[in-house]
XYZ file of C-alpha atoms in Angstrom:
359
model
C 96.480 48.615 -79.426
C 96.752 49.776 -75.829
C 94.595 46.798 -74.881
C 97.253 44.292 -75.820
C 99.791 46.084 -73.661
C 97.386 45.701 -70.794
C 96.884 42.087 -71.809
C 100.556 41.377 -71.168
C 100.330 43.013 -67.757
C 97.295 41.019 -66.813
C 98.822 37.794 -68.032
C 101.749 38.452 -65.761
C 99.362 38.910 -62.851
C 97.876 35.488 -63.470
C 100.913 33.671 -62.237
C 102.295 30.381 -63.430
C 102.061 26.699 -62.625
C 105.536 26.901 -61.102
C 104.599 29.662 -58.650
C 103.925 28.610 -55.074
C 100.957 30.014 -53.164
C 99.539 29.564 -49.692
C 96.990 27.001 -50.883
C 99.350 24.573 -52.580
C 101.820 24.913 -49.680
C 99.185 23.787 -47.144
C 99.920 20.358 -45.574
C 96.353 19.132 -46.132
C 96.602 19.915 -49.833
C 99.967 18.232 -50.208
C 98.814 15.164 -48.334
C 95.663 14.899 -50.410
C 97.649 15.317 -53.635
C 100.142 12.623 -52.674
C 97.492 10.037 -51.836
C 95.452 10.873 -54.942
C 98.352 10.601 -57.385
C 99.762 7.480 -55.743
C 96.332 5.881 -55.584
C 96.972 5.059 -51.947
C 93.930 6.845 -50.575
C 91.413 4.655 -48.872
C 87.767 5.144 -48.145
C 86.780 8.791 -48.018
C 89.872 10.022 -49.892
C 89.954 11.938 -53.173
C 90.346 9.791 -56.287
C 90.907 10.909 -59.868
C 89.466 8.877 -62.754
C 92.613 9.745 -64.722
C 94.898 7.893 -62.312
C 95.467 4.165 -62.468
C 93.757 2.695 -59.395
C 96.256 1.574 -56.835
C 94.101 -1.299 -55.705
C 94.046 -2.955 -59.109
C 90.315 -2.541 -59.541
C 89.669 -3.760 -63.076
C 85.995 -2.865 -62.978
C 86.565 0.865 -62.821
C 84.874 2.966 -65.457
C 86.933 4.559 -68.228
C 88.144 8.125 -67.552
C 85.770 10.839 -68.810
C 86.680 11.666 -72.392
C 86.028 15.398 -71.863
C 88.965 15.513 -69.441
C 91.178 13.726 -71.953
C 90.198 16.150 -74.688
C 91.081 19.123 -72.515
C 94.496 17.659 -71.613
C 93.909 16.914 -67.947
C 96.316 14.394 -66.455
C 96.360 12.359 -63.266
C 98.471 15.000 -61.495
C 96.507 18.054 -62.660
C 93.129 16.437 -61.997
C 94.258 15.415 -58.524
C 95.409 18.981 -57.953
C 91.963 20.277 -58.934
C 90.068 17.788 -56.784
C 92.354 18.296 -53.775
C 92.079 22.069 -54.140
C 88.329 21.833 -53.657
C 88.774 19.257 -50.936
C 90.650 21.943 -49.016
C 88.516 24.913 -50.068
C 85.013 23.476 -49.840
C 83.702 22.646 -46.358
C 80.951 20.521 -47.843
C 83.542 18.617 -49.854
C 85.681 18.124 -46.762
C 82.659 16.764 -44.951
C 81.915 14.482 -47.873
C 85.409 13.055 -47.603
C 84.361 11.452 -44.346
C 81.756 9.421 -46.280
C 82.198 6.902 -49.086
C 82.709 8.839 -52.311
C 82.387 7.626 -55.897
C 85.706 6.772 -57.504
C 84.705 8.476 -60.748
C 82.980 11.858 -60.225
C 81.124 13.357 -63.150
C 83.367 15.450 -65.422
C 80.732 18.134 -66.058
C 80.933 19.776 -62.654
C 83.150 17.637 -60.442
C 82.888 18.303 -56.687
C 81.557 21.882 -56.911
C 81.292 23.529 -53.476
C 78.381 25.963 -52.998
C 80.690 28.722 -51.801
C 84.334 29.412 -51.110
C 85.484 30.222 -47.619
C 88.736 32.020 -46.861
C 89.782 31.287 -50.428
C 93.474 30.763 -51.041
C 95.442 30.819 -54.266
C 96.849 27.598 -55.686
C 99.887 27.801 -57.951
C 99.307 31.532 -58.316
C 95.583 31.326 -59.143
C 92.276 31.513 -57.336
C 90.205 28.303 -57.157
C 87.904 28.047 -60.173
C 85.177 25.530 -60.933
C 85.878 23.969 -64.303
C 83.111 23.554 -66.855
C 83.440 20.950 -69.612
C 87.103 20.638 -68.701
C 87.804 24.384 -69.016
C 90.001 25.558 -66.172
C 88.815 29.204 -66.199
C 85.642 28.997 -68.289
C 84.488 32.631 -68.318
C 87.952 34.028 -69.033
C 88.340 31.531 -71.865
C 84.950 32.377 -73.385
C 85.601 36.115 -72.998
C 88.938 35.715 -74.810
C 87.121 33.985 -77.679
C 84.644 36.864 -77.868
C 87.530 39.334 -78.018
C 89.015 37.262 -80.823
C 85.660 37.343 -82.624
C 85.668 41.152 -82.481
C 89.001 41.186 -84.324
C 87.850 38.550 -86.799
C 84.803 40.673 -87.604
C 87.035 43.612 -88.521
C 89.330 41.546 -90.728
C 87.115 41.653 -93.812
C 86.883 45.429 -93.869
C 90.592 45.812 -93.182
C 91.381 43.312 -95.914
C 89.519 45.449 -98.450
C 91.359 48.534 -97.243
C 94.747 46.818 -97.300
C 95.684 48.197 -100.712
C 95.172 51.751 -99.514
C 97.691 51.919 -96.713
C 96.164 49.310 -94.438
C 98.763 46.491 -94.282
C 100.189 47.583 -90.898
C 96.694 47.782 -89.402
C 95.823 44.445 -91.009
C 98.941 42.746 -89.642
C 98.177 44.066 -86.173
C 94.600 42.801 -86.387
C 95.712 39.317 -87.469
C 98.299 39.091 -84.702
C 95.763 40.350 -82.153
C 93.343 37.631 -83.271
C 96.049 35.001 -82.752
C 96.907 36.435 -79.321
C 93.305 36.301 -78.100
C 92.959 32.713 -79.346
C 96.120 31.856 -77.408
C 94.617 33.584 -74.376
C 91.494 31.445 -74.701
C 93.610 28.284 -74.858
C 95.658 29.365 -71.851
C 92.580 30.035 -69.723
C 91.045 26.769 -70.874
C 94.095 24.777 -69.791
C 97.155 26.258 -68.154
C 100.055 24.211 -69.516
C 103.638 25.055 -70.373
C 102.813 25.334 -74.083
C 99.646 27.436 -73.732
C 101.293 29.703 -71.169
C 104.238 30.528 -73.404
C 102.081 30.960 -76.485
C 99.884 33.369 -74.562
C 102.742 35.460 -73.172
C 104.811 35.597 -76.337
C 101.963 36.358 -78.741
C 100.695 39.125 -76.460
C 104.194 40.586 -76.318
C 104.476 40.411 -80.108
C 101.232 42.352 -80.477
C 102.497 45.040 -78.120
C 105.765 45.376 -80.043
C 103.955 45.511 -83.386
C 101.496 48.014 -81.915
C 104.333 50.365 -80.993
C 105.713 50.044 -84.514
C 102.377 50.812 -86.173
C 101.627 53.650 -83.750
C 105.016 55.252 -84.367
C 104.569 55.042 -88.144
C 101.098 56.550 -87.941
C 101.671 59.314 -85.412
C 105.255 60.360 -86.191
C 104.702 60.549 -89.955
C 107.626 58.395 -91.134
C 107.555 59.720 -94.707
C 109.968 61.225 -97.189
C 113.157 59.953 -98.801
C 114.607 58.670 -95.524
C 111.365 57.029 -94.417
C 112.145 53.469 -95.636
C 115.415 53.462 -93.700
C 113.724 54.847 -90.583
C 110.899 52.318 -90.761
C 113.380 49.489 -91.254
C 115.522 50.692 -88.339
C 112.534 50.966 -86.003
C 111.278 47.523 -87.019
C 114.743 46.021 -86.554
C 115.155 47.513 -83.072
C 111.759 46.294 -81.890
C 112.154 42.887 -83.545
C 115.627 42.223 -82.143
C 114.594 43.405 -78.662
C 111.540 41.142 -78.713
C 113.435 38.066 -79.940
C 116.243 38.641 -77.451
C 113.737 38.839 -74.610
C 111.963 35.664 -75.721
C 115.272 33.827 -76.048
C 116.325 34.885 -72.550
C 113.024 33.723 -71.060
C 113.247 30.355 -72.794
C 116.906 29.621 -72.107
C 117.576 31.325 -68.754
C 114.612 32.094 -66.563
C 110.957 32.750 -67.313
C 111.009 36.232 -65.792
C 107.361 37.203 -65.318
C 108.198 40.484 -63.616
C 110.579 41.584 -66.360
C 108.039 40.700 -69.040
C 105.381 42.775 -67.279
C 107.719 45.763 -66.955
C 108.618 45.588 -70.657
C 104.957 45.405 -71.668
C 104.077 48.301 -69.359
C 106.813 50.467 -70.858
C 105.760 49.750 -74.443
C 102.084 50.192 -73.596
C 102.740 53.554 -71.960
C 104.799 54.664 -74.954
C 101.962 53.672 -77.285
C 99.393 55.609 -75.272
C 101.569 58.729 -75.102
C 102.158 58.665 -78.854
C 98.426 58.482 -79.596
C 97.557 61.200 -77.081
C 100.249 63.492 -78.449
C 98.923 62.967 -81.962
C 95.261 63.452 -80.980
C 95.788 66.551 -78.837
C 98.827 68.393 -80.189
C 98.859 67.898 -83.945
C 96.560 69.548 -86.436
C 95.897 66.253 -88.198
C 94.886 64.477 -84.990
C 92.767 67.333 -83.666
C 90.717 67.440 -86.885
C 90.532 63.698 -87.518
C 86.938 62.507 -88.204
C 87.254 59.681 -85.666
C 89.370 61.402 -83.024
C 86.618 61.006 -80.431
C 86.435 57.232 -80.966
C 90.173 56.937 -80.386
C 90.106 59.015 -77.192
C 87.055 57.191 -75.790
C 88.740 53.868 -76.588
C 91.912 54.824 -74.715
C 90.025 56.243 -71.724
C 87.612 53.280 -71.497
C 90.365 50.721 -71.757
C 92.404 52.348 -69.024
C 89.311 52.538 -66.815
C 88.479 48.879 -67.446
C 92.021 47.867 -66.552
C 91.447 49.094 -62.998
C 89.256 46.023 -62.488
C 92.435 43.956 -62.265
C 93.460 45.843 -59.133
C 90.503 44.321 -57.264
C 91.812 40.728 -57.579
C 88.861 39.177 -55.752
C 88.126 35.432 -55.429
C 85.856 34.054 -58.172
C 82.111 34.656 -57.888
C 79.172 33.191 -59.839
C 79.813 29.514 -59.115
C 83.532 30.234 -58.821
C 83.989 31.330 -62.445
C 83.926 35.155 -62.441
C 87.037 36.877 -61.094
C 88.486 40.324 -61.793
C 90.449 39.047 -64.777
C 87.331 37.570 -66.388
C 85.457 40.825 -65.782
C 88.248 42.738 -67.491
C 88.163 40.447 -70.517
C 84.389 40.849 -70.738
C 84.682 44.647 -70.469
C 87.094 44.895 -73.416
C 84.813 43.126 -75.903
C 82.663 46.158 -76.909
C 85.668 48.510 -76.933
C 87.130 47.023 -80.095
C 84.286 48.566 -82.113
C 85.634 52.000 -81.135
C 89.164 51.104 -82.163
C 88.228 49.693 -85.538
C 85.866 52.578 -86.206
C 88.875 54.860 -85.871
C 91.046 52.596 -88.046
C 88.511 52.313 -90.873
C 87.745 56.034 -90.904
C 91.469 56.693 -90.857
C 91.878 54.565 -93.976
C 88.788 55.977 -95.685
C 89.948 59.532 -95.064
C 93.229 58.750 -96.819
C 95.188 60.061 -93.865
C 97.498 57.082 -93.371
C 100.925 58.601 -93.863
C 103.300 55.630 -93.906
C 102.804 54.945 -97.628
C 102.599 58.511 -98.961
C 105.523 60.576 -100.294
C 106.481 63.700 -98.392
C 105.532 66.154 -101.108
C 101.932 64.843 -101.213
C 101.500 64.451 -97.481
C 103.111 67.661 -96.382
C 104.751 68.337 -93.074
C 102.819 67.727 -89.895
C 102.267 70.893 -87.926
C 101.920 71.290 -84.231
C 98.881 73.110 -82.887
């Protein structure tokens, strides 16, 4: 659950199409973009196959279908091509020679290396593969989603024995990672908001499930307490989403909210694992603690924020996504053993569960 809190933080660090950076503010980039979109570039200028030729050339080849399928437009494709025209010295040199009007969509204008890389619209320059804007981050998000999908079957079987909250969190996590994959594949207004809001929903639900599990919301007053906690978290989440959609898309505020909820989640689990008798004797306590420690260690990769390596596809964010894939096995090992041990307290009456005792 802590991972999705970190996911919100990392999404905030990615930036947004509306954010200005040194690269997209550069005069050479702006000039290139203008001529490409307007189709007014002459010999040696960047041309996008998705733009209508300004010279009325009727013999031009049809735009690559892979770019259409991945929702590239004239403006976004020109932005990609001009970004590499500025970043790649070999590409800049090639602009002085006649260039094909329709570059191949599989690896269009890939420079061998980046030099003094700048960010464009809040992001490092990436080489797209098969139309994917950040290919490794997108694939890594799909692999994270697959880890949750793999656990669904076992959680589904355990759902009748106190597992519905865990199951709901797993399903929402799966949806959030799929949204993350779509966002990294193509950064658009729709994919960006789906990514942010689903990640935030997982964090809020994670706090709810963690509080129910670690604070032992049982007894006669438990239904009212669970309903009150769910209402507070739900209203706070919806109010925040409404404000971001109707006022200003406040990336910084969203990150702060996710950080606060993620920290609360971590503290609740650590308190339960270290200072309660139930947590200290739990059969999968070690898996939970290793999961929390490993995830926090992996999150430090984001601090590096280095330009993409490995053909301009592997940045710190992609490394972080790749590092989280094997960690889900630890989390779901804890969850399944928790259910098998019959120690899930949110559905048990107080007289059968007993009072939790501090060590």
